[in-house]
Amino acid sequence: QGADVEVLYTKEHGIVPNTKQDSTRAVVELIEKAVRSGNKKIVFAPGTYHFYPEMAHEAYTFISNNDEGLKRVVFPLFGANNIEIDGQGADFVFHGGINPFILQDSANITLRNFSIDFYRAFHSEGKILAVGDGYMDLHIPEIFPFRINAAGILEFLAADDIRPSKIEKNIKLERRLTTKKAEEYAFKRMLEYDPETRATPYMAGDLHSGHWLSAKKLEGHRNIRIFHPVLKGTVGNIMTFSSKYRRFPGFVVSDSSEVLLDNITIYHAGGMGVLGQRCHNFTMQNSKVTPSEGRIISATADATHFNNCTGKVALINNLFENQQDDATNIHGIYAMFYELLDEHTAYIKTMHPQQWGFDFIDVGDEMELVHGKSLRTYGTNTIQSVTRINKEINLVRFDKPIDSRIKPGDSISEIRDYPFVHIKGNTIRRNRARGMLLNCRGKTIVEDNYFHVPGAALLFEGDAVNWYEQGGVTDVTIRNNVFDNSLFSVWGKAIIDVDAGIEKAFQAEVRYNKNILIENNTFNVFDERLILDIFSVENLRFTNNTINKTTAFPERELTTEPFFRVKHSDNVIIADDNKFVGFD
Amino acid sequence: QGADVEVLYTKEHGIVPNTKQDSTRAVVELIEKAVRSGNKKIVFAPGTYHFYPEMAHEAYTFISNNDEGLKRVVFPLFGANNIEIDGQGADFVFHGGINPFILQDSANITLRNFSIDFYRAFHSEGKILAVGDGYMDLHIPEIFPFRINAAGILEFLAADDIRPSKIEKNIKLERRLTTKKAEEYAFKRMLEYDPETRATPYMAGDLHSGHWLSAKKLEGHRNIRIFHPVLKGTVGNIMTFSSKYRRFPGFVVSDSSEVLLDNITIYHAGGMGVLGQRCHNFTMQNSKVTPSEGRIISATADATHFNNCTGKVALINNLFENQQDDATNIHGIYAMFYELLDEHTAYIKTMHPQQWGFDFIDVGDEMELVHGKSLRTYGTNTIQSVTRINKEINLVRFDKPIDSRIKPGDSISEIRDYPFVHIKGNTIRRNRARGMLLNCRGKTIVEDNYFHVPGAALLFEGDAVNWYEQGGVTDVTIRNNVFDNSLFSVWGKAIIDVDAGIEKAFQAEVRYNKNILIENNTFNVFDERLILDIFSVENLRFTNNTINKTTAFPERELTTEPFFRVKHSDNVIIADDNKFVGFD
Ligand SMILES: [Ca+2]
């Protein structure tokens, strides 16, 4: 970067803010032009820009932990080198089923100083008017279009925001598209929020409503009654309908290196805010995931999420709030031995549908061969050849004979330059589920963060039976954080929690997570539930932390000893220097 | 063909009939091997073969009038030359979301002597037990799995027919896949059938139920009550739930030439039985589209359908029955002038979602420029360059200036070697909707066929406002056919019908369909409704036909003159030599 970088001002390329016009084509063409030569800084004028799917770039994309598909992309950074996009405070508003940013096979990419939002969110919300036996009454604001169809079923709809054009509106065609577009706004479950705290209420969890509900109109504009035995909630609270799909994450960063997101605001994403996969050296700093005016939800899934990355993953001085899943999850991927063909070859299957198409087995890669149920590593082997059968299955030949203990159903994962994970100075609050999932074998430092989350604030996961996410930390420092009245709901057993998918029979023998130092943190807690719950861990030191008693929420009955539970672990030290303040 | 053709016997390639094993991988590999060298005849041993998606070939495919997507293909004939597949009577059974045959860029392909079926149909059926105000009681046979979920909504499900493997069943993963797979079995509307006649009942039409219905279990195994104000039907009849999607057509033939289907039975397809697009010289003969034991529906859409084909389309001596749409539709495609950029260039948009991705505008192609609302051709122009923006939109540059009368919303279509259409000796019966849609400008001969269909037996369509199908016949002979008590329901106004999408204001001036000879046919009719209803036609002769009065169905009140209606047409002759037998 530096002297060789040419600056392109968008206003000189027909890209004008603060009109209702569609800027998509002009932006795609400017990006494509910049990518062809590289070494460009693209500078937007401040103001609001609108983007529609019709004129966007198209590419089939597999996005780990989100939904694959043929995407319409506004900022297609494919094969880009040394590109900076400076929004200068611009607001990018996306209309309909459209993907804001996809980076693929790119290097030295900086995105800064802009926001992204969707005109119509992919989730929906309503205000609770009344609750009864098997029903709930809601007021649905205008910004969440819906209809109750002739079958008496609630359907959320796209907004009536078709691309400005000179074509006469064709009613028949529009009707066909209305039905098609409505699929994007389908829901899968429900969750309540308190408009005062802007968080999920004490002990509120997901309502497993399924995708469709019987409903009827009530008196009053946009007031409806929905029916389901699981419905419960508090009048005045906000009921959210969680998005069924994750088709439109905000920033997808694939197979790219040296990527910086700086001063970005993600008001909404139809999926994760940021998804990094197989990328090297990624930093997000001074950024926000936060809902826009009138909504309680920001991203419809995790704020950020990283799969099989290397080098560094840094999250510095960000605000992650109101996303409908964790603030981050940094892990690898397990795939399964599906069929063993001979001593050297096997069909390997990626198991989770949102991992299908995830290409991570390459010639020369060193892999660990893993007993699926225990997550015990038998040893390593190197890839001699790989043939993709389809997005689920690869035919893989190994250099050495496959360990004879491997059986169909066991797993494989990539040994790699596990990234240095640096999570510093972030605020994580008011989201659904957990704070951060630490599943990376590289050095991991979590410091100076503030957590106010309904589930576990920090979770060590990893399993090869359900999510197929490779975890197992080896060097973690958790220091100088404030864990503020977290774990006030159902997503987790402790503020710092281990939930590795090791079958019970094997937990005594396996040490999956190792070398964890928890020091100098503040835990504000409203009861004596678990601060730390671990199993199959080796070397953990909990020292010099302060635990303050609060009255933020009602105390709950204990089902364990207070504060700490340690099972099947070696060398775990809960030091005497921890301070407990305000307990009887 | 001939001396150079090598014969490959499947049994010598590990493909064994009459086991429960999955033959997919072995078949894909044999096909791929045969395609690499060409000039092969693949001979199956008689018996039943099973195919599952896991090990199938994968390709993203745009299939006109069906649903695009990333497909799993068992017989991937991509770039194949001189390949014959002889099933010797084999039965190919497909499990789950899988595409049997896709031919792409292939030549000299013969498929013969086998059947295709799906273990679980993509539609569902039930027996009507009772009907009341706003509800219907059904018994759903075992072969159509379903559940009524906790919200009280009916969901049809995939069969429990996962691929045989050595992997332990994982309940959590299976549950996730169950929900995902269930989407393939969604419905969009309902239609009744009479188990005695095996056809739709007199005057029965689609019930526009939408995709979801409230339901509850009743006493009795697999007996349910569904709720919707449109429900009506006769106790004892079969109610069918029409498939929402068309993702799994039986045979897709794209950009291929000299293709013969001979003695093929299509018991089921999740979409059309055969879809030909941009192909040259296609013949289907001695074949059947017919439901398998226990089902009333065969293909869930048209039996056959051809878009922008050239050379010849021949349908000879086939049985097309119980498919949920027309027996055939042979047409071209209109696309729309979306934005005019300058004298020579425009954005062209394909309008119907099931035409998206249809590539038909190529450099050097001669195109007609068409006034959308009247279907009047302004003239022709030639393509100088074309740039695909995405599956909907191409940037097109023309050799000559674009006709100044062209406005955004007008259309474009390819002038080509319109095929000779030969439809001879077929039986078309018991399907939903119409018999055959004749929308081809090449010589069209329809002879020696038997029609017993609920709608129009022959329809001349074409429009650039709704379906965007290019029609406008120029040379049609309809002779020696039996039209047997057709038009007994709602799909059409006459047995031979014109329904071109010409706006009323332009019908007087346009002559869209031309040169139609209807001679020596037998029309068995149960009332005096229209045999022929035409507008905007030039040169039609209806001669030497016999019209017999039957008592097959109750007579209906007339809303037109009897038998013939001719509007806005020139040189239409209803000759004196037609015989009317049995009328008062
Ligand atoms: Ca062409």
JSON list of N, CA, C and O and ligand atoms in Angstrom, two decimals, chain B residues 360-362 365 414, ligand 1:
[
{"chain": "B", "resi": 360, "resn": "PHE", "atom": "N", "xyz": [-30.18, -17.93, -24.21]},
{"chain": "B", "resi": 360, "resn": "PHE", "atom": "CA", "xyz": [-30.58, -18.13, -25.61]},
{"chain": "B", "resi": 360, "resn": "PHE", "atom": "C", "xyz": [-30.16, -16.98, -26.51]},
{"chain": "B", "resi": 360, "resn": "PHE", "atom": "O", "xyz": [-30.38, -17.00, -27.70]},
{"chain": "B", "resi": 361, "resn": "ILE", "atom": "N", "xyz": [-29.55, -15.96, -25.94]},
{"chain": "B", "resi": 361, "resn": "ILE", "atom": "CA", "xyz": [-29.12, -14.81, -26.74]},
{"chain": "B", "resi": 361, "resn": "ILE", "atom": "C", "xyz": [-27.63, -14.95, -26.96]},
{"chain": "B", "resi": 361, "resn": "ILE", "atom": "O", "xyz": [-26.83, -14.84, -26.03]},
{"chain": "B", "resi": 362, "resn": "ASP", "atom": "N", "xyz": [-27.25, -15.24, -28.20]},
{"chain": "B", "resi": 362, "resn": "ASP", "atom": "CA", "xyz": [-25.84, -15.47, -28.52]},
{"chain": "B", "resi": 362, "resn": "ASP", "atom": "C", "xyz": [-25.41, -14.53, -29.63]},
{"chain": "B", "resi": 362, "resn": "ASP", "atom": "O", "xyz": [-26.24, -14.08, -30.44]},
{"chain": "B", "resi": 365, "resn": "ASP", "atom": "N", "xyz": [-26.98, -14.21, -33.32]},
{"chain": "B", "resi": 365, "resn": "ASP", "atom": "CA", "xyz": [-28.39, -14.62, -33.38]},
{"chain": "B", "resi": 365, "resn": "ASP", "atom": "C", "xyz": [-29.25, -13.53, -33.97]},
{"chain": "B", "resi": 365, "resn": "ASP", "atom": "O", "xyz": [-29.08, -12.34, -33.66]},
{"chain": "B", "resi": 414, "resn": "GLU", "atom": "N", "xyz": [-35.95, -15.22, -30.16]},
{"chain": "B", "resi": 414, "resn": "GLU", "atom": "CA", "xyz": [-34.99, -15.69, -31.15]},
{"chain": "B", "resi": 414, "resn": "GLU", "atom": "C", "xyz": [-35.70, -16.21, -32.40]},
{"chain": "B", "resi": 414, "resn": "GLU", "atom": "O", "xyz": [-36.63, -17.01, -32.32]},
{"chain": "C", "resi": 1, "resn": "CA", "atom": "CA", "xyz": [-29.35, -18.47, -29.46]}
]
